[in-house]
């Protein structure tokens, strides 16, 4: 029977200990509810952007977006006040 030195027996174990251990779940997968919430938020963002897009002034545009998420009544009033007026027919 062949005798192994202590280094021969310990070396594979030491090398294995130095290798990174894969993490089974680094981040938990998103649940269906989380995915639906993200999709809903994206839809709301797109809706707000499309409604506020009629406002050309950047500061007013940003205020419009802010009001969309904070107060729907103020948002509607702000949007009505800042809509471009139709050009008079000539």
PDB file of N, CA and C in Angstrom, residues 2-90:
ATOM      1  N   UNK A   2       0.477   2.199  -0.730  1.00  0.00           N
ATOM      2  CA  UNK A   2       1.287   3.397  -0.906  1.00  0.00           C
ATOM      3  C   UNK A   2       0.963   4.404   0.192  1.00  0.00           C
ATOM      4  N   UNK A   3       1.938   5.015   0.754  1.00  0.00           N
ATOM      5  CA  UNK A   3       1.737   6.003   1.810  1.00  0.00           C
ATOM      6  C   UNK A   3       1.689   7.395   1.178  1.00  0.00           C
ATOM      7  N   UNK A   4       0.687   8.182   1.562  1.00  0.00           N
ATOM      8  CA  UNK A   4       0.553   9.543   1.048  1.00  0.00           C
ATOM      9  C   UNK A   4       1.068  10.522   2.078  1.00  0.00           C
ATOM     10  N   UNK A   5       1.703  11.544   1.596  1.00  0.00           N
ATOM     11  CA  UNK A   5       2.181  12.568   2.519  1.00  0.00           C
ATOM     12  C   UNK A   5       1.001  13.433   2.946  1.00  0.00           C
ATOM     13  N   UNK A   6       1.159  14.141   4.014  1.00  0.00           N
ATOM     14  CA  UNK A   6       0.108  15.012   4.537  1.00  0.00           C
ATOM     15  C   UNK A   6      -0.253  16.084   3.518  1.00  0.00           C
ATOM     16  N   UNK A   7       0.744  16.575   2.794  1.00  0.00           N
ATOM     17  CA  UNK A   7       0.497  17.612   1.793  1.00  0.00           C
ATOM     18  C   UNK A   7      -0.380  17.076   0.661  1.00  0.00           C
ATOM     19  N   UNK A   8      -0.177  15.874   0.248  1.00  0.00           N
ATOM     20  CA  UNK A   8      -0.960  15.271  -0.822  1.00  0.00           C
ATOM     21  C   UNK A   8      -2.419  15.117  -0.403  1.00  0.00           C
ATOM     22  N   UNK A   9      -2.652  14.829   0.849  1.00  0.00           N
ATOM     23  CA  UNK A   9      -4.022  14.652   1.343  1.00  0.00           C
ATOM     24  C   UNK A   9      -4.723  15.989   1.582  1.00  0.00           C
ATOM     25  N   UNK A  10      -3.993  16.986   2.015  1.00  0.00           N
ATOM     26  CA  UNK A  10      -4.581  18.271   2.387  1.00  0.00           C
ATOM     27  C   UNK A  10      -4.749  19.193   1.177  1.00  0.00           C
ATOM     28  N   UNK A  11      -3.874  19.099   0.203  1.00  0.00           N
ATOM     29  CA  UNK A  11      -3.882  20.008  -0.935  1.00  0.00           C
ATOM     30  C   UNK A  11      -5.221  20.036  -1.679  1.00  0.00           C
ATOM     31  N   UNK A  12      -5.828  18.932  -2.057  1.00  0.00           N
ATOM     32  CA  UNK A  12      -7.118  19.002  -2.755  1.00  0.00           C
ATOM     33  C   UNK A  12      -8.213  19.656  -1.919  1.00  0.00           C
ATOM     34  N   UNK A  13      -8.202  19.383  -0.633  1.00  0.00           N
ATOM     35  CA  UNK A  13      -9.201  19.989   0.254  1.00  0.00           C
ATOM     36  C   UNK A  13      -8.974  21.487   0.358  1.00  0.00           C
ATOM     37  N   UNK A  14      -7.733  21.907   0.455  1.00  0.00           N
ATOM     38  CA  UNK A  14      -7.411  23.334   0.561  1.00  0.00           C
ATOM     39  C   UNK A  14      -7.783  24.066  -0.724  1.00  0.00           C
ATOM     40  N   UNK A  15      -7.510  23.470  -1.866  1.00  0.00           N
ATOM     41  CA  UNK A  15      -7.866  24.100  -3.142  1.00  0.00           C
ATOM     42  C   UNK A  15      -9.383  24.209  -3.294  1.00  0.00           C
ATOM     43  N   UNK A  16     -10.092  23.192  -2.891  1.00  0.00           N
ATOM     44  CA  UNK A  16     -11.551  23.217  -2.984  1.00  0.00           C
ATOM     45  C   UNK A  16     -12.131  24.308  -2.088  1.00  0.00           C
ATOM     46  N   UNK A  17     -11.494  24.531  -0.951  1.00  0.00           N
ATOM     47  CA  UNK A  17     -11.976  25.555  -0.035  1.00  0.00           C
ATOM     48  C   UNK A  17     -11.761  26.957  -0.607  1.00  0.00           C
ATOM     49  N   UNK A  18     -10.768  27.106  -1.465  1.00  0.00           N
ATOM     50  CA  UNK A  18     -10.487  28.418  -2.050  1.00  0.00           C
ATOM     51  C   UNK A  18     -11.411  28.760  -3.219  1.00  0.00           C
ATOM     52  N   UNK A  19     -12.015  27.755  -3.822  1.00  0.00           N
ATOM     53  CA  UNK A  19     -12.913  28.013  -4.946  1.00  0.00           C
ATOM     54  C   UNK A  19     -14.202  28.646  -4.446  1.00  0.00           C
ATOM     55  N   UNK A  20     -14.739  29.581  -5.225  1.00  0.00           N
ATOM     56  CA  UNK A  20     -15.994  30.203  -4.792  1.00  0.00           C
ATOM     57  C   UNK A  20     -17.130  29.186  -4.821  1.00  0.00           C
ATOM     58  N   UNK A  21     -17.934  29.245  -3.806  1.00  0.00           N
ATOM     59  CA  UNK A  21     -19.083  28.356  -3.729  1.00  0.00           C
ATOM     60  C   UNK A  21     -20.243  29.046  -4.425  1.00  0.00           C
ATOM     61  N   UNK A  22     -20.846  28.410  -5.419  1.00  0.00           N
ATOM     62  CA  UNK A  22     -21.970  29.059  -6.103  1.00  0.00           C
ATOM     63  C   UNK A  22     -23.141  29.250  -5.150  1.00  0.00           C
ATOM     64  N   UNK A  23     -23.725  30.402  -5.240  1.00  0.00           N
ATOM     65  CA  UNK A  23     -24.880  30.710  -4.408  1.00  0.00           C
ATOM     66  C   UNK A  23     -26.107  30.202  -5.145  1.00  0.00           C
ATOM     67  N   UNK A  24     -26.911  29.427  -4.463  1.00  0.00           N
ATOM     68  CA  UNK A  24     -28.072  28.814  -5.100  1.00  0.00           C
ATOM     69  C   UNK A  24     -29.040  29.862  -5.621  1.00  0.00           C
ATOM     70  N   UNK A  25     -29.309  30.855  -4.800  1.00  0.00           N
ATOM     71  CA  UNK A  25     -30.242  31.896  -5.237  1.00  0.00           C
ATOM     72  C   UNK A  25     -29.689  33.239  -4.790  1.00  0.00           C
ATOM     73  N   UNK A  26     -28.981  33.899  -5.691  1.00  0.00           N
ATOM     74  CA  UNK A  26     -28.428  35.200  -5.341  1.00  0.00           C
ATOM     75  C   UNK A  26     -29.536  36.221  -5.139  1.00  0.00           C
ATOM     76  N   UNK A  27     -30.538  36.161  -5.969  1.00  0.00           N
ATOM     77  CA  UNK A  27     -31.693  37.022  -5.778  1.00  0.00           C
ATOM     78  C   UNK A  27     -32.919  36.181  -6.059  1.00  0.00           C
ATOM     79  N   UNK A  28     -33.890  36.342  -5.213  1.00  0.00           N
ATOM     80  CA  UNK A  28     -35.107  35.548  -5.370  1.00  0.00           C
ATOM     81  C   UNK A  28     -35.809  35.940  -6.662  1.00  0.00           C
ATOM     82  N   UNK A  29     -36.347  34.988  -7.372  1.00  0.00           N
ATOM     83  CA  UNK A  29     -37.064  35.324  -8.600  1.00  0.00           C
ATOM     84  C   UNK A  29     -38.301  36.159  -8.268  1.00  0.00           C
ATOM     85  N   UNK A  30     -38.635  37.051  -9.189  1.00  0.00           N
ATOM     86  CA  UNK A  30     -39.784  37.912  -8.954  1.00  0.00           C
ATOM     87  C   UNK A  30     -41.063  37.092  -9.009  1.00  0.00           C
ATOM     88  N   UNK A  31     -41.943  37.400  -8.095  1.00  0.00           N
ATOM     89  CA  UNK A  31     -43.232  36.712  -8.110  1.00  0.00           C
ATOM     90  C   UNK A  31     -44.109  37.325  -9.194  1.00  0.00           C
ATOM     91  N   UNK A  32     -45.187  36.649  -9.509  1.00  0.00           N
ATOM     92  CA  UNK A  32     -46.109  37.164 -10.523  1.00  0.00           C
ATOM     93  C   UNK A  32     -46.680  38.514 -10.101  1.00  0.00           C
ATOM     94  N   UNK A  33     -46.943  38.670  -8.812  1.00  0.00           N
ATOM     95  CA  UNK A  33     -47.483  39.942  -8.318  1.00  0.00           C
ATOM     96  C   UNK A  33     -46.476  41.074  -8.527  1.00  0.00           C
ATOM     97  N   UNK A  34     -45.208  40.787  -8.280  1.00  0.00           N
ATOM     98  CA  UNK A  34     -44.169  41.804  -8.490  1.00  0.00           C
ATOM     99  C   UNK A  34     -44.074  42.177  -9.961  1.00  0.00           C
ATOM    100  N   UNK A  35     -44.123  41.177 -10.824  1.00  0.00           N
ATOM    101  CA  UNK A  35     -44.049  41.440 -12.259  1.00  0.00           C
ATOM    102  C   UNK A  35     -45.236  42.268 -12.720  1.00  0.00           C
ATOM    103  N   UNK A  36     -46.419  41.937 -12.216  1.00  0.00           N
ATOM    104  CA  UNK A  36     -47.621  42.692 -12.590  1.00  0.00           C
ATOM    105  C   UNK A  36     -47.529  44.131 -12.092  1.00  0.00           C
ATOM    106  N   UNK A  37     -46.979  44.320 -10.899  1.00  0.00           N
ATOM    107  CA  UNK A  37     -46.825  45.671 -10.351  1.00  0.00           C
ATOM    108  C   UNK A  37     -45.867  46.494 -11.209  1.00  0.00           C
ATOM    109  N   UNK A  38     -44.790  45.881 -11.653  1.00  0.00           N
ATOM    110  CA  UNK A  38     -43.819  46.576 -12.504  1.00  0.00           C
ATOM    111  C   UNK A  38     -44.464  46.945 -13.836  1.00  0.00           C
ATOM    112  N   UNK A  39     -45.204  46.018 -14.410  1.00  0.00           N
ATOM    113  CA  UNK A  39     -45.879  46.281 -15.688  1.00  0.00           C
ATOM    114  C   UNK A  39     -46.904  47.397 -15.522  1.00  0.00           C
ATOM    115  N   UNK A  40     -47.644  47.370 -14.416  1.00  0.00           N
ATOM    116  CA  UNK A  40     -48.646  48.411 -14.158  1.00  0.00           C
ATOM    117  C   UNK A  40     -47.973  49.773 -14.008  1.00  0.00           C
ATOM    118  N   UNK A  41     -46.852  49.814 -13.281  1.00  0.00           N
ATOM    119  CA  UNK A  41     -46.128  51.070 -13.093  1.00  0.00           C
ATOM    120  C   UNK A  41     -45.606  51.600 -14.427  1.00  0.00           C
ATOM    121  N   UNK A  42     -45.096  50.721 -15.270  1.00  0.00           N
ATOM    122  CA  UNK A  42     -44.609  51.141 -16.580  1.00  0.00           C
ATOM    123  C   UNK A  42     -45.745  51.704 -17.423  1.00  0.00           C
ATOM    124  N   UNK A  43     -46.916  51.076 -17.353  1.00  0.00           N
ATOM    125  CA  UNK A  43     -48.072  51.563 -18.103  1.00  0.00           C
ATOM    126  C   UNK A  43     -48.486  52.944 -17.610  1.00  0.00           C
ATOM    127  N   UNK A  44     -48.503  53.124 -16.298  1.00  0.00           N
ATOM    128  CA  UNK A  44     -48.854  54.429 -15.744  1.00  0.00           C
ATOM    129  C   UNK A  44     -47.845  55.490 -16.175  1.00  0.00           C
ATOM    130  N   UNK A  45     -46.579  55.141 -16.171  1.00  0.00           N
ATOM    131  CA  UNK A  45     -45.547  56.092 -16.607  1.00  0.00           C
ATOM    132  C   UNK A  45     -45.760  56.488 -18.064  1.00  0.00           C
ATOM    133  N   UNK A  46     -46.052  55.498 -18.908  1.00  0.00           N
ATOM    134  CA  UNK A  46     -46.293  55.780 -20.325  1.00  0.00           C
ATOM    135  C   UNK A  46     -47.544  56.632 -20.510  1.00  0.00           C
ATOM    136  N   UNK A  47     -48.593  56.347 -19.731  1.00  0.00           N
ATOM    137  CA  UNK A  47     -49.815  57.142 -19.808  1.00  0.00           C
ATOM    138  C   UNK A  47     -49.534  58.595 -19.427  1.00  0.00           C
ATOM    139  N   UNK A  48     -48.803  58.780 -18.338  1.00  0.00           N
ATOM    140  CA  UNK A  48     -48.482  60.131 -17.884  1.00  0.00           C
ATOM    141  C   UNK A  48     -47.670  60.873 -18.937  1.00  0.00           C
ATOM    142  N   UNK A  49     -46.675  60.195 -19.483  1.00  0.00           N
ATOM    143  CA  UNK A  49     -45.841  60.835 -20.507  1.00  0.00           C
ATOM    144  C   UNK A  49     -46.656  61.215 -21.729  1.00  0.00           C
ATOM    145  N   UNK A  50     -47.540  60.337 -22.154  1.00  0.00           N
ATOM    146  CA  UNK A  50     -48.319  60.657 -23.357  1.00  0.00           C
ATOM    147  C   UNK A  50     -49.282  61.805 -23.099  1.00  0.00           C
ATOM    148  N   UNK A  51     -49.871  61.870 -21.913  1.00  0.00           N
ATOM    149  CA  UNK A  51     -50.784  62.969 -21.603  1.00  0.00           C
ATOM    150  C   UNK A  51     -50.043  64.295 -21.443  1.00  0.00           C
ATOM    151  N   UNK A  52     -48.869  64.254 -20.854  1.00  0.00           N
ATOM    152  CA  UNK A  52     -48.114  65.482 -20.605  1.00  0.00           C
ATOM    153  C   UNK A  52     -47.300  65.940 -21.816  1.00  0.00           C
ATOM    154  N   UNK A  53     -47.179  65.107 -22.804  1.00  0.00           N
ATOM    155  CA  UNK A  53     -46.347  65.419 -23.965  1.00  0.00           C
ATOM    156  C   UNK A  53     -46.822  66.672 -24.705  1.00  0.00           C
ATOM    157  N   UNK A  54     -48.085  67.046 -24.551  1.00  0.00           N
ATOM    158  CA  UNK A  54     -48.594  68.240 -25.238  1.00  0.00           C
ATOM    159  C   UNK A  54     -47.974  69.519 -24.670  1.00  0.00           C
ATOM    160  N   UNK A  55     -47.398  69.433 -23.497  1.00  0.00           N
ATOM    161  CA  UNK A  55     -46.783  70.600 -22.857  1.00  0.00           C
ATOM    162  C   UNK A  55     -45.345  70.712 -23.344  1.00  0.00           C
ATOM    163  N   UNK A  56     -45.006  71.853 -23.913  1.00  0.00           N
ATOM    164  CA  UNK A  56     -43.684  72.036 -24.523  1.00  0.00           C
ATOM    165  C   UNK A  56     -42.630  72.516 -23.532  1.00  0.00           C
ATOM    166  N   UNK A  57     -43.023  73.314 -22.529  1.00  0.00           N
ATOM    167  CA  UNK A  57     -42.073  73.829 -21.552  1.00  0.00           C
ATOM    168  C   UNK A  57     -41.609  72.685 -20.643  1.00  0.00           C
ATOM    169  N   UNK A  58     -40.290  72.493 -20.521  1.00  0.00           N
ATOM    170  CA  UNK A  58     -39.750  71.356 -19.782  1.00  0.00           C
ATOM    171  C   UNK A  58     -40.160  71.379 -18.312  1.00  0.00           C
ATOM    172  N   UNK A  59     -40.111  72.535 -17.680  1.00  0.00           N
ATOM    173  CA  UNK A  59     -40.474  72.625 -16.260  1.00  0.00           C
ATOM    174  C   UNK A  59     -41.951  72.275 -16.067  1.00  0.00           C
ATOM    175  N   UNK A  60     -42.802  72.782 -16.948  1.00  0.00           N
ATOM    176  CA  UNK A  60     -44.226  72.472 -16.853  1.00  0.00           C
ATOM    177  C   UNK A  60     -44.482  71.001 -17.160  1.00  0.00           C
ATOM    178  N   UNK A  61     -43.748  70.435 -18.083  1.00  0.00           N
ATOM    179  CA  UNK A  61     -43.869  69.015 -18.415  1.00  0.00           C
ATOM    180  C   UNK A  61     -43.554  68.162 -17.185  1.00  0.00           C
ATOM    181  N   UNK A  62     -42.454  68.484 -16.498  1.00  0.00           N
ATOM    182  CA  UNK A  62     -42.064  67.734 -15.304  1.00  0.00           C
ATOM    183  C   UNK A  62     -43.082  67.911 -14.181  1.00  0.00           C
ATOM    184  N   UNK A  63     -43.624  69.127 -14.046  1.00  0.00           N
ATOM    185  CA  UNK A  63     -44.657  69.370 -13.045  1.00  0.00           C
ATOM    186  C   UNK A  63     -45.901  68.541 -13.377  1.00  0.00           C
ATOM    187  N   UNK A  64     -46.239  68.444 -14.651  1.00  0.00           N
ATOM    188  CA  UNK A  64     -47.370  67.647 -15.101  1.00  0.00           C
ATOM    189  C   UNK A  64     -47.186  66.181 -14.701  1.00  0.00           C
ATOM    190  N   UNK A  65     -45.995  65.633 -14.951  1.00  0.00           N
ATOM    191  CA  UNK A  65     -45.720  64.246 -14.584  1.00  0.00           C
ATOM    192  C   UNK A  65     -45.823  64.034 -13.080  1.00  0.00           C
ATOM    193  N   UNK A  66     -45.305  64.976 -12.332  1.00  0.00           N
ATOM    194  CA  UNK A  66     -45.346  64.882 -10.875  1.00  0.00           C
ATOM    195  C   UNK A  66     -46.786  64.870 -10.372  1.00  0.00           C
ATOM    196  N   UNK A  67     -47.597  65.780 -10.904  1.00  0.00           N
ATOM    197  CA  UNK A  67     -48.996  65.842 -10.478  1.00  0.00           C
ATOM    198  C   UNK A  67     -49.773  64.593 -10.870  1.00  0.00           C
ATOM    199  N   UNK A  68     -49.403  63.975 -11.976  1.00  0.00           N
ATOM    200  CA  UNK A  68     -50.081  62.753 -12.413  1.00  0.00           C
ATOM    201  C   UNK A  68     -50.041  61.696 -11.310  1.00  0.00           C
ATOM    202  N   UNK A  69     -48.914  61.601 -10.641  1.00  0.00           N
ATOM    203  CA  UNK A  69     -48.750  60.583  -9.612  1.00  0.00           C
ATOM    204  C   UNK A  69     -49.167  61.052  -8.222  1.00  0.00           C
ATOM    205  N   UNK A  70     -49.230  62.348  -8.012  1.00  0.00           N
ATOM    206  CA  UNK A  70     -49.549  62.849  -6.677  1.00  0.00           C
ATOM    207  C   UNK A  70     -51.023  63.175  -6.481  1.00  0.00           C
ATOM    208  N   UNK A  71     -51.620  63.860  -7.452  1.00  0.00           N
ATOM    209  CA  UNK A  71     -52.993  64.338  -7.267  1.00  0.00           C
ATOM    210  C   UNK A  71     -53.681  64.430  -8.626  1.00  0.00           C
ATOM    211  N   UNK A  72     -54.585  63.512  -8.888  1.00  0.00           N
ATOM    212  CA  UNK A  72     -55.244  63.451 -10.191  1.00  0.00           C
ATOM    213  C   UNK A  72     -56.088  64.690 -10.484  1.00  0.00           C
ATOM    214  N   UNK A  73     -56.718  65.271  -9.463  1.00  0.00           N
ATOM    215  CA  UNK A  73     -57.527  66.469  -9.688  1.00  0.00           C
ATOM    216  C   UNK A  73     -56.648  67.645 -10.109  1.00  0.00           C
ATOM    217  N   UNK A  74     -55.556  67.850  -9.389  1.00  0.00           N
ATOM    218  CA  UNK A  74     -54.636  68.928  -9.756  1.00  0.00           C
ATOM    219  C   UNK A  74     -54.000  68.650 -11.113  1.00  0.00           C
ATOM    220  N   UNK A  75     -53.726  67.388 -11.388  1.00  0.00           N
ATOM    221  CA  UNK A  75     -53.157  67.007 -12.677  1.00  0.00           C
ATOM    222  C   UNK A  75     -54.086  67.420 -13.811  1.00  0.00           C
ATOM    223  N   UNK A  76     -55.365  67.080 -13.704  1.00  0.00           N
ATOM    224  CA  UNK A  76     -56.329  67.415 -14.762  1.00  0.00           C
ATOM    225  C   UNK A  76     -56.427  68.932 -14.941  1.00  0.00           C
ATOM    226  N   UNK A  77     -56.482  69.654 -13.834  1.00  0.00           N
ATOM    227  CA  UNK A  77     -56.571  71.115 -13.911  1.00  0.00           C
ATOM    228  C   UNK A  77     -55.309  71.696 -14.546  1.00  0.00           C
ATOM    229  N   UNK A  78     -54.156  71.184 -14.159  1.00  0.00           N
ATOM    230  CA  UNK A  78     -52.889  71.658 -14.708  1.00  0.00           C
ATOM    231  C   UNK A  78     -52.814  71.361 -16.204  1.00  0.00           C
ATOM    232  N   UNK A  79     -53.216  70.173 -16.586  1.00  0.00           N
ATOM    233  CA  UNK A  79     -53.183  69.774 -17.987  1.00  0.00           C
ATOM    234  C   UNK A  79     -54.120  70.645 -18.815  1.00  0.00           C
ATOM    235  N   UNK A  80     -55.316  70.891 -18.302  1.00  0.00           N
ATOM    236  CA  UNK A  80     -56.267  71.752 -19.020  1.00  0.00           C
ATOM    237  C   UNK A  80     -55.725  73.170 -19.181  1.00  0.00           C
ATOM    238  N   UNK A  81     -55.051  73.660 -18.139  1.00  0.00           N
ATOM    239  CA  UNK A  81     -54.528  75.025 -18.182  1.00  0.00           C
ATOM    240  C   UNK A  81     -53.336  75.156 -19.130  1.00  0.00           C
ATOM    241  N   UNK A  82     -52.618  74.070 -19.370  1.00  0.00           N
ATOM    242  CA  UNK A  82     -51.397  74.149 -20.174  1.00  0.00           C
ATOM    243  C   UNK A  82     -51.513  73.513 -21.551  1.00  0.00           C
ATOM    244  N   UNK A  83     -52.690  73.070 -21.912  1.00  0.00           N
ATOM    245  CA  UNK A  83     -52.868  72.518 -23.264  1.00  0.00           C
ATOM    246  C   UNK A  83     -52.672  73.629 -24.282  1.00  0.00           C
ATOM    247  N   UNK A  84     -52.054  73.302 -25.398  1.00  0.00           N
ATOM    248  CA  UNK A  84     -51.931  74.323 -26.437  1.00  0.00           C
ATOM    249  C   UNK A  84     -53.315  74.678 -26.983  1.00  0.00           C
ATOM    250  N   UNK A  85     -53.497  75.935 -27.222  1.00  0.00           N
ATOM    251  CA  UNK A  85     -54.775  76.407 -27.770  1.00  0.00           C
ATOM    252  C   UNK A  85     -54.825  76.076 -29.264  1.00  0.00           C
ATOM    253  N   UNK A  86     -55.985  75.659 -29.751  1.00  0.00           N
ATOM    254  CA  UNK A  86     -56.084  75.376 -31.183  1.00  0.00           C
ATOM    255  C   UNK A  86     -55.903  76.658 -31.993  1.00  0.00           C
ATOM    256  N   UNK A  87     -55.262  76.527 -33.126  1.00  0.00           N
ATOM    257  CA  UNK A  87     -55.027  77.683 -33.993  1.00  0.00           C
ATOM    258  C   UNK A  87     -56.354  78.153 -34.592  1.00  0.00           C
ATOM    259  N   UNK A  88     -56.564  79.472 -34.621  1.00  0.00           N
ATOM    260  CA  UNK A  88     -57.805  79.975 -35.192  1.00  0.00           C
ATOM    261  C   UNK A  88     -57.876  79.669 -36.688  1.00  0.00           C
ATOM    262  N   UNK A  89     -59.040  79.321 -37.115  1.00  0.00           N
ATOM    263  CA  UNK A  89     -59.229  79.019 -38.549  1.00  0.00           C
ATOM    264  C   UNK A  89     -59.231  80.325 -39.326  1.00  0.00           C
ATOM    265  N   UNK A  90     -58.529  80.345 -40.402  1.00  0.00           N
ATOM    266  CA  UNK A  90     -58.374  81.593 -41.124  1.00  0.00           C
ATOM    267  C   UNK A  90     -58.918  81.582 -42.448  1.00  0.00           C
TER     268      UNK A  90
END
